């Protein structure tokens, strides 16, 4: 930010984010590479998968949804409740072999979304099991991470998931957090590209693009409010 010699904090932050981080929205058009939601317990992977499926369906795409979460009580039922509303069959795959078969079976659809069980990043066996699923075929793993957690740990967790193929970061629970440094830490230490973000409990229209401008607005809400107030004052409207 200092190198850019910006006179206002908001443009300085915007420029710094554009310089330091990558931004790559998830596809809204037909894509042959399946998207796999991965992450630690309680990050919102299942809800993120449901939101992606809903967006695809609302865009008129033929979507397939697969879950590998066969152990968590109620996990499959939660996702199945969403897919039924979209008239989409939920497929179950408990092993890498079953996942590969399910992907081959749905090879002609416009988009495939995969939900996974929670993975403890500090359990080598759990990480190894997830790596086997990711290696079933060409897959884009998306790390779902909530806002508002401890930054150093977030960065360490992201590093671990990046070693098994995570390329994208989908921030969740942005609407219920006021400290977002953990998201910057995760993207930076994991070398991950910011993609869409989840800032609502709604499934329909539940995701928005995480651009440098949007991230700046979230990190500096007071600056955004001040800018709006200046506009109101200058136009004389209320």
Short mmCIF file of C-alpha atoms in Angstrom, two decimals:
data_model
loop_
_atom_site.label_atom_id
_atom_site.label_comp_id
_atom_site.label_asym_id
_atom_site.label_seq_id
_atom_site.Cartn_x
_atom_site.Cartn_y
_atom_site.Cartn_z
CA UNK A 1 0.00 0.00 0.00
CA UNK A 2 2.87 2.38 0.81
CA UNK A 3 4.50 1.76 -2.57
CA UNK A 4 1.27 2.70 -4.34
CA UNK A 5 1.32 6.11 -2.61
CA UNK A 6 -2.47 6.11 -2.33
CA UNK A 7 -3.94 9.12 -0.55
CA UNK A 8 -6.98 7.34 0.87
CA UNK A 9 -7.01 4.09 2.89
CA UNK A 10 -9.72 2.40 0.86
CA UNK A 11 -7.99 2.66 -2.55
CA UNK A 12 -4.72 1.63 -0.86
CA UNK A 13 -6.30 -1.52 0.52
CA UNK A 14 -8.00 -2.28 -2.80
CA UNK A 15 -4.69 -1.97 -4.64
CA UNK A 16 -2.87 -4.10 -2.09
CA UNK A 17 -5.47 -6.88 -2.34
CA UNK A 18 -5.27 -6.85 -6.13
CA UNK A 19 -1.48 -7.09 -5.92
CA UNK A 20 -1.14 -9.74 -3.21
CA UNK A 21 -4.03 -12.13 -3.89
CA UNK A 22 -5.60 -14.08 -6.73
CA UNK A 23 -9.32 -13.90 -7.48
CA UNK A 24 -11.03 -16.57 -9.57
CA UNK A 25 -14.84 -16.94 -9.44
CA UNK A 26 -16.26 -20.44 -9.71
CA UNK A 27 -17.80 -21.26 -13.09
CA UNK A 28 -21.46 -20.42 -13.68
CA UNK A 29 -21.41 -21.93 -17.18
CA UNK A 30 -21.00 -25.64 -18.09
CA UNK A 31 -17.70 -27.02 -16.81
CA UNK A 32 -16.28 -30.52 -17.15
CA UNK A 33 -14.12 -30.29 -14.02
CA UNK A 34 -16.05 -31.31 -10.88
CA UNK A 35 -15.93 -28.97 -7.88
CA UNK A 36 -15.23 -30.61 -4.50
CA UNK A 37 -16.01 -28.83 -1.23
CA UNK A 38 -13.36 -29.68 1.39
CA UNK A 39 -12.42 -28.36 4.81
CA UNK A 40 -12.30 -28.87 8.59
CA UNK A 41 -15.42 -29.63 10.68
CA UNK A 42 -18.14 -26.99 10.83
CA UNK A 43 -16.99 -24.74 8.00
CA UNK A 44 -20.19 -24.92 5.93
CA UNK A 45 -19.13 -27.30 3.15
CA UNK A 46 -22.56 -28.91 2.76
CA UNK A 47 -24.34 -25.57 2.62
CA UNK A 48 -21.79 -24.29 0.11
CA UNK A 49 -22.38 -27.37 -2.07
CA UNK A 50 -26.14 -26.78 -1.89
CA UNK A 51 -25.70 -23.12 -2.84
CA UNK A 52 -23.54 -24.02 -5.84
CA UNK A 53 -26.05 -26.63 -6.96
CA UNK A 54 -28.92 -24.17 -6.58
CA UNK A 55 -27.11 -21.52 -8.60
CA UNK A 56 -26.35 -24.00 -11.37
CA UNK A 57 -29.96 -25.19 -11.47
CA UNK A 58 -31.27 -21.61 -11.50
CA UNK A 59 -28.95 -20.89 -14.43
CA UNK A 60 -30.55 -23.75 -16.33
CA UNK A 61 -27.61 -26.13 -16.03
CA UNK A 62 -27.91 -29.88 -15.72
CA UNK A 63 -26.21 -30.49 -12.38
CA UNK A 64 -25.17 -33.62 -10.49
CA UNK A 65 -24.50 -33.66 -6.74
CA UNK A 66 -22.40 -36.34 -5.05
CA UNK A 67 -21.58 -36.71 -1.37
CA UNK A 68 -18.79 -38.71 0.23
CA UNK A 69 -20.02 -37.77 3.71
CA UNK A 70 -21.40 -41.14 4.79
CA UNK A 71 -20.41 -41.03 8.47
CA UNK A 72 -21.70 -37.74 9.92
CA UNK A 73 -25.17 -38.11 11.39
CA UNK A 74 -27.64 -36.18 9.27
CA UNK A 75 -25.03 -35.00 6.78
CA UNK A 76 -26.45 -36.81 3.79
CA UNK A 77 -30.03 -36.03 4.82
CA UNK A 78 -29.26 -32.31 5.03
CA UNK A 79 -27.89 -32.17 1.51
CA UNK A 80 -30.60 -34.47 0.17
CA UNK A 81 -33.28 -32.11 1.48
CA UNK A 82 -31.79 -29.35 -0.70
CA UNK A 83 -31.30 -31.50 -3.80
CA UNK A 84 -34.89 -32.78 -3.68
CA UNK A 85 -36.15 -29.20 -3.90
CA UNK A 86 -34.06 -28.81 -7.07
CA UNK A 87 -35.28 -32.16 -8.44
CA UNK A 88 -31.72 -33.47 -8.39
CA UNK A 89 -30.81 -36.97 -7.24
CA UNK A 90 -28.11 -37.09 -4.59
CA UNK A 91 -25.52 -39.78 -5.27
CA UNK A 92 -23.46 -41.46 -2.56
CA UNK A 93 -19.79 -42.44 -2.89
CA UNK A 94 -17.94 -43.71 0.15
CA UNK A 95 -14.63 -44.61 -1.54
CA UNK A 96 -12.39 -43.20 -4.26
CA UNK A 97 -13.46 -46.06 -6.55
CA UNK A 98 -17.16 -45.32 -6.02
CA UNK A 99 -16.52 -41.63 -6.56
CA UNK A 100 -14.77 -42.31 -9.86
CA UNK A 101 -17.70 -44.48 -10.97
CA UNK A 102 -20.20 -41.77 -10.04
CA UNK A 103 -18.19 -39.16 -11.94
CA UNK A 104 -18.04 -41.36 -15.04
CA UNK A 105 -21.78 -41.99 -14.79
CA UNK A 106 -22.46 -38.24 -14.78
CA UNK A 107 -19.87 -37.33 -17.38
CA UNK A 108 -22.41 -35.66 -19.67
CA UNK A 109 -23.92 -33.19 -17.18
CA UNK A 110 -23.05 -29.49 -17.21
CA UNK A 111 -21.62 -29.36 -13.70
CA UNK A 112 -20.75 -31.81 -10.92
CA UNK A 113 -20.56 -30.72 -7.28
CA UNK A 114 -19.07 -32.96 -4.60
CA UNK A 115 -19.58 -32.60 -0.86
CA UNK A 116 -17.13 -34.31 1.49
CA UNK A 117 -16.96 -35.27 5.13
CA UNK A 118 -15.15 -32.95 7.51
CA UNK A 119 -11.39 -33.51 7.52
CA UNK A 120 -9.22 -32.90 10.56
CA UNK A 121 -6.16 -31.24 8.97
CA UNK A 122 -3.98 -32.34 11.89
CA UNK A 123 -4.86 -36.03 11.45
CA UNK A 124 -2.49 -37.46 8.81
CA UNK A 125 -4.76 -40.43 8.14
CA UNK A 126 -7.80 -38.21 7.57
CA UNK A 127 -5.82 -35.99 5.20
CA UNK A 128 -4.56 -39.06 3.34
CA UNK A 129 -8.11 -40.36 2.91
CA UNK A 130 -9.25 -37.05 1.48
CA UNK A 131 -6.25 -36.98 -0.85
CA UNK A 132 -7.34 -40.34 -2.27
CA UNK A 133 -10.79 -38.93 -3.07
CA UNK A 134 -9.24 -35.89 -4.74
CA UNK A 135 -7.02 -38.18 -6.78
CA UNK A 136 -9.97 -40.20 -8.12
CA UNK A 137 -9.92 -38.09 -11.28
CA UNK A 138 -9.38 -34.46 -12.35
CA UNK A 139 -11.14 -32.42 -9.64
CA UNK A 140 -10.97 -28.81 -8.46
CA UNK A 141 -10.91 -28.91 -4.63
CA UNK A 142 -12.41 -25.79 -3.00
CA UNK A 143 -11.42 -25.11 0.60
CA UNK A 144 -14.38 -23.75 2.58
CA UNK A 145 -13.20 -21.66 5.52
CA UNK A 146 -15.27 -19.55 7.92
CA UNK A 147 -14.49 -15.95 8.77
CA UNK A 148 -13.77 -14.92 12.34
CA UNK A 149 -11.37 -17.66 13.43
CA UNK A 150 -7.77 -17.37 14.62
CA UNK A 151 -5.54 -16.18 11.77
CA UNK A 152 -2.38 -18.21 12.41
CA UNK A 153 -4.32 -21.46 12.65
CA UNK A 154 -6.32 -20.58 9.55
CA UNK A 155 -3.10 -20.12 7.60
CA UNK A 156 -1.70 -23.42 8.86
CA UNK A 157 -4.90 -25.27 7.96
CA UNK A 158 -4.91 -23.79 4.46
CA UNK A 159 -1.30 -24.83 3.94
CA UNK A 160 -2.17 -28.42 4.77
CA UNK A 161 -5.14 -28.56 2.41
CA UNK A 162 -3.14 -26.92 -0.37
CA UNK A 163 -0.61 -29.76 -0.22
CA UNK A 164 -3.32 -32.21 -1.32
CA UNK A 165 -4.60 -30.08 -4.16
CA UNK A 166 -6.76 -27.22 -2.84
CA UNK A 167 -6.62 -24.32 -5.30
CA UNK A 168 -9.53 -22.12 -4.29
CA UNK A 169 -10.80 -20.52 -1.08
CA UNK A 170 -14.52 -20.05 -0.48
CA UNK A 171 -15.07 -17.86 2.61
CA UNK A 172 -18.16 -18.76 4.63
CA UNK A 173 -20.11 -17.14 7.48
CA UNK A 174 -18.92 -13.72 6.41
CA UNK A 175 -22.24 -12.26 7.56
CA UNK A 176 -21.70 -13.29 11.19
CA UNK A 177 -18.05 -12.26 11.58
CA UNK A 178 -16.37 -8.88 11.97
CA UNK A 179 -12.74 -10.04 11.93
CA UNK A 180 -11.74 -11.33 8.52
CA UNK A 181 -7.97 -11.54 8.89
CA UNK A 182 -8.15 -15.34 8.98
CA UNK A 183 -9.36 -15.34 5.36
CA UNK A 184 -6.37 -13.29 4.22
CA UNK A 185 -4.07 -15.59 6.19
CA UNK A 186 -5.60 -18.72 4.62
CA UNK A 187 -5.35 -17.39 1.07
CA UNK A 188 -1.80 -16.12 1.58
CA UNK A 189 -0.26 -19.13 3.32
CA UNK A 190 -2.17 -21.66 1.23
CA UNK A 191 -1.50 -19.90 -2.06
CA UNK A 192 -5.24 -20.07 -2.75
CA UNK A 193 -7.36 -17.96 -5.08
CA UNK A 194 -10.39 -16.25 -3.58
CA UNK A 195 -13.51 -17.45 -5.32
CA UNK A 196 -17.16 -16.93 -4.34
CA UNK A 197 -18.15 -16.16 -0.76
CA UNK A 198 -21.08 -17.09 1.45
CA UNK A 199 -22.62 -14.25 3.43
CA UNK A 200 -26.16 -15.51 3.99
CA UNK A 201 -27.97 -18.61 5.26
CA UNK A 202 -30.15 -18.63 2.14
CA UNK A 203 -29.48 -21.35 -0.41
CA UNK A 204 -30.95 -19.53 -3.41
CA UNK A 205 -28.70 -16.60 -4.37
CA UNK A 206 -26.49 -17.67 -1.48
CA UNK A 207 -23.13 -16.95 -3.11
CA UNK A 208 -21.53 -13.77 -4.39
CA UNK A 209 -18.25 -13.15 -6.17
CA UNK A 210 -15.29 -12.41 -3.91
CA UNK A 211 -13.58 -9.65 -5.89
CA UNK A 212 -10.95 -7.21 -4.58
CA UNK A 213 -13.66 -4.54 -4.39
CA UNK A 214 -16.05 -6.78 -2.46
CA UNK A 215 -13.31 -7.88 -0.05
CA UNK A 216 -12.32 -4.25 0.53
CA UNK A 217 -15.94 -3.40 1.36
CA UNK A 218 -16.05 -6.22 3.90
CA UNK A 219 -12.72 -5.27 5.48
CA UNK A 220 -13.51 -1.55 5.66
CA UNK A 221 -17.26 -1.24 6.19
CA UNK A 222 -16.93 2.14 7.91
CA UNK A 223 -15.11 3.59 4.92
CA UNK A 224 -17.89 2.30 2.69
CA UNK A 225 -20.54 3.85 4.96
CA UNK A 226 -18.63 7.13 4.98
CA UNK A 227 -18.44 7.14 1.20
CA UNK A 228 -22.19 6.61 0.96
CA UNK A 229 -22.84 9.42 3.44
CA UNK A 230 -20.63 11.79 1.44
CA UNK A 231 -22.65 10.96 -1.67
CA UNK A 232 -25.90 11.69 0.17
CA UNK A 233 -24.55 15.00 1.48
CA UNK A 234 -23.27 16.09 -1.92
CA UNK A 235 -26.56 15.31 -3.66
CA UNK A 236 -28.73 16.71 -0.89
CA UNK A 237 -30.87 13.55 -0.71
CA UNK A 238 -31.64 11.41 2.28
#
